[in-house]
PDB file of C-alpha atoms in Angstrom:
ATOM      1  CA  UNK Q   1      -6.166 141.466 103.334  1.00 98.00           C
ATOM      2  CA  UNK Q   2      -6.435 141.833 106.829  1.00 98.00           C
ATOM      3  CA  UNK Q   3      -4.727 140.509 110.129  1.00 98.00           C
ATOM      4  CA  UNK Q   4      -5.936 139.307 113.699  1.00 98.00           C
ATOM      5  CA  UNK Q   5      -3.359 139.514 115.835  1.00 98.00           C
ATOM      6  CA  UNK Q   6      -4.665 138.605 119.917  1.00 97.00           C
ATOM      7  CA  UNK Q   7      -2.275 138.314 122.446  1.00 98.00           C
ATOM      8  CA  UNK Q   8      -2.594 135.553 125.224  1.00 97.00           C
ATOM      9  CA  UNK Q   9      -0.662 136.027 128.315  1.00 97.00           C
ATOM     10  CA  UNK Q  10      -0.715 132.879 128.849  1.00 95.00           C
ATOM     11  CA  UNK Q  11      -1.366 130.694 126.017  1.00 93.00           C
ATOM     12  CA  UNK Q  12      -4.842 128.787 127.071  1.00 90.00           C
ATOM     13  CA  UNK Q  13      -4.221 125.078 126.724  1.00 85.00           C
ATOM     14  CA  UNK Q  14      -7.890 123.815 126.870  1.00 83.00           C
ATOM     15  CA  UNK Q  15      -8.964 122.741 123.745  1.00 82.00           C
ATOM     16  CA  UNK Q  16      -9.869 125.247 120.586  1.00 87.00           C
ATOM     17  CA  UNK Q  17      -8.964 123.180 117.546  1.00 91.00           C
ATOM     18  CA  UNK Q  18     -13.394 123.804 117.406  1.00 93.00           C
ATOM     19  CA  UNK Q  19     -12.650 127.567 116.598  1.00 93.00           C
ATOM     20  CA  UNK Q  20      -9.807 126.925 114.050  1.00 93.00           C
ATOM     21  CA  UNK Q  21     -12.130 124.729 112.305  1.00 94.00           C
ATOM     22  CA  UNK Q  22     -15.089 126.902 112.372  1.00 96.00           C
ATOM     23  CA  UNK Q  23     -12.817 129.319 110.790  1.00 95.00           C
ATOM     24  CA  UNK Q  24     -11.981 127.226 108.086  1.00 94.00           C
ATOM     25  CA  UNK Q  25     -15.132 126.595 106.946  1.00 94.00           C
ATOM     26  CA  UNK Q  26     -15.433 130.302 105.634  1.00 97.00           C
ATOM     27  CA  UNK Q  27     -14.812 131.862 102.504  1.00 98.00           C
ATOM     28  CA  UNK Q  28     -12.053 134.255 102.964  1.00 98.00           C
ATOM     29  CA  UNK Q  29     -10.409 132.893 105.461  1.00 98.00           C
ATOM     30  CA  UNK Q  30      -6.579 132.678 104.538  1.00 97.00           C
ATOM     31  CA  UNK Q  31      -5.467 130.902 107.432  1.00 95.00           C
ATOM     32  CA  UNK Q  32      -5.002 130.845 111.447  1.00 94.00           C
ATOM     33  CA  UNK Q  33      -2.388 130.135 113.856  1.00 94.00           C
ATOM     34  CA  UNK Q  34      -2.041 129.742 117.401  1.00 93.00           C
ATOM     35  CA  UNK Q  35       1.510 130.291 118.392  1.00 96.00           C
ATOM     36  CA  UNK Q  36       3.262 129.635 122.374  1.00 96.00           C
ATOM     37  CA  UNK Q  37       6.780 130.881 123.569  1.00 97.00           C
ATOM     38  CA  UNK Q  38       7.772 127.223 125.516  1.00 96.00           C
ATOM     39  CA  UNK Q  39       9.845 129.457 127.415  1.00 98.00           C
ATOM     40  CA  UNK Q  40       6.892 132.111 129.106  1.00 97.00           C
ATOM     41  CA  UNK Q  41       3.568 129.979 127.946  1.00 96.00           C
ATOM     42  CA  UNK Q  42       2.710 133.477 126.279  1.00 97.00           C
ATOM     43  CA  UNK Q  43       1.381 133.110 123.109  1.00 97.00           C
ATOM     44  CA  UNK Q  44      -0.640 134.938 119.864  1.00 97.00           C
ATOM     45  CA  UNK Q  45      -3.645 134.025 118.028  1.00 95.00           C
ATOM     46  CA  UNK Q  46      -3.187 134.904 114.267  1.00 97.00           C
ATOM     47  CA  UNK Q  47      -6.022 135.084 111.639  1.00 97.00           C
ATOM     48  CA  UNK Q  48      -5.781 136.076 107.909  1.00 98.00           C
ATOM     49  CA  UNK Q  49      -9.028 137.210 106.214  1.00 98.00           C
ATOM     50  CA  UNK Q  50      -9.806 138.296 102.500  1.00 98.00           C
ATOM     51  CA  UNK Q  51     -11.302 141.547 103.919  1.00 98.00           C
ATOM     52  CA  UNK Q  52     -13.900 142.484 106.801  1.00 97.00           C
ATOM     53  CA  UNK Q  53     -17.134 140.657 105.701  1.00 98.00           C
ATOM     54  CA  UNK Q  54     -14.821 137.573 105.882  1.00 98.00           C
ATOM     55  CA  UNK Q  55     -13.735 138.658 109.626  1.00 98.00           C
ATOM     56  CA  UNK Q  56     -17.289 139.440 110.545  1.00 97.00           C
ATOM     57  CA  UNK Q  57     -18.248 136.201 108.830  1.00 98.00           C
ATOM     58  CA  UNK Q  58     -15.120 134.069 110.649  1.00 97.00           C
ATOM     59  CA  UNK Q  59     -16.428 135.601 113.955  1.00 96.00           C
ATOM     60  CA  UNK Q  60     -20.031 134.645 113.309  1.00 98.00           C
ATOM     61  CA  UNK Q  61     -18.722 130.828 112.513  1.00 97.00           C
ATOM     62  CA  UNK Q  62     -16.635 130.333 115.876  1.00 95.00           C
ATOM     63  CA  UNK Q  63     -19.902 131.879 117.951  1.00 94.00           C
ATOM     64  CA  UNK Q  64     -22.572 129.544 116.375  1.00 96.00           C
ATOM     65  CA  UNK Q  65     -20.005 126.424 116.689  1.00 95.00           C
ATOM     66  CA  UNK Q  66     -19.188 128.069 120.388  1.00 94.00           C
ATOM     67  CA  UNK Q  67     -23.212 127.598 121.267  1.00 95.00           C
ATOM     68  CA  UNK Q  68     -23.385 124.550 119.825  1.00 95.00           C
ATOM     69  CA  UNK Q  69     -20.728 122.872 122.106  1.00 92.00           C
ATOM     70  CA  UNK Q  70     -21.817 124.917 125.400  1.00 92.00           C
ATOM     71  CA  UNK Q  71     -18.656 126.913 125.375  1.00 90.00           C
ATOM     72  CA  UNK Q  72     -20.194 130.423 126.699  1.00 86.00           C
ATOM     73  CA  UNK Q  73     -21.811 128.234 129.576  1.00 89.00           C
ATOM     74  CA  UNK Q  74     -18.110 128.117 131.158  1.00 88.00           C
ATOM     75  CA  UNK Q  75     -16.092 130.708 132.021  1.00 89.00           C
ATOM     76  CA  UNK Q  76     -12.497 130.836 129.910  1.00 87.00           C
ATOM     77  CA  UNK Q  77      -9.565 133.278 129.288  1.00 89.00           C
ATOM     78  CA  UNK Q  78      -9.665 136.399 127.297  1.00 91.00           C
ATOM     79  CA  UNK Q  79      -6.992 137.751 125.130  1.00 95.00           C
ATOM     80  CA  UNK Q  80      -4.902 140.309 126.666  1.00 97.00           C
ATOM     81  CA  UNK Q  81      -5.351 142.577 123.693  1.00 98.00           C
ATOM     82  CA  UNK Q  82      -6.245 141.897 120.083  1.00 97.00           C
ATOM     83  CA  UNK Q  83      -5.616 143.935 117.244  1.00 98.00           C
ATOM     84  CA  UNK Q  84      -6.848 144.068 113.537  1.00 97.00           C
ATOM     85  CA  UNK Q  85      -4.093 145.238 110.400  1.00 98.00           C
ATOM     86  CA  UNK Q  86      -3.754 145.513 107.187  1.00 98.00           C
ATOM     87  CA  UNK Q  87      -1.583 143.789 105.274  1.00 97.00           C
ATOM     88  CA  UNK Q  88       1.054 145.389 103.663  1.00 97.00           C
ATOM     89  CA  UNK Q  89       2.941 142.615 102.118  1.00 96.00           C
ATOM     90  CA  UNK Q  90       2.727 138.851 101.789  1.00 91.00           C
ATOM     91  CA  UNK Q  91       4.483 136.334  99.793  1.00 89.00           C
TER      92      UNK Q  91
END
């Protein structure tokens, strides 16, 4: 099982429910979570997948569903960093 962890400094608040969803459409796909600090408006972006094809397959998803609503004809926040890990544990 693998992790996405991407860090937001800030948190966007437009809305991305649309990726979430695109995500969940894919086999694989063990969950995702968008967490904010209220405190600092920082925030991470947290994905579980089965195993790569099911990242590379999650990523695919959220760029089709991105084209579909015009998404990449705005400009919009980055991640400040995003990392991929195994998982070690899980319960």
């Amino acid at each position: 099982m693998l992790a996405r962890v991407a860090v937001w400094e800030p948190m966007p608040t437009d809305d991305r429910d649309w990726a979430l969803e695109a995500m969940a459409t894919v086999r694989g796909v063990h969950g995702a979570y968008h967490l904010v600090d209220p405190a600092t408006g920082n925030g991470l972006s947290i994905a579980f997948f089965e195993d790569e094809a099911a990242a590379r397959a999650a990523r695919q998803a959220i760029e089709k569903r991105a084209e579909e609503i015009g998404w990449p004809d705005t400009p919009h926040p980055a991640p400040a960093s995003q990392t991929v890990y195994h998982v070690m544990r899980h319960a």
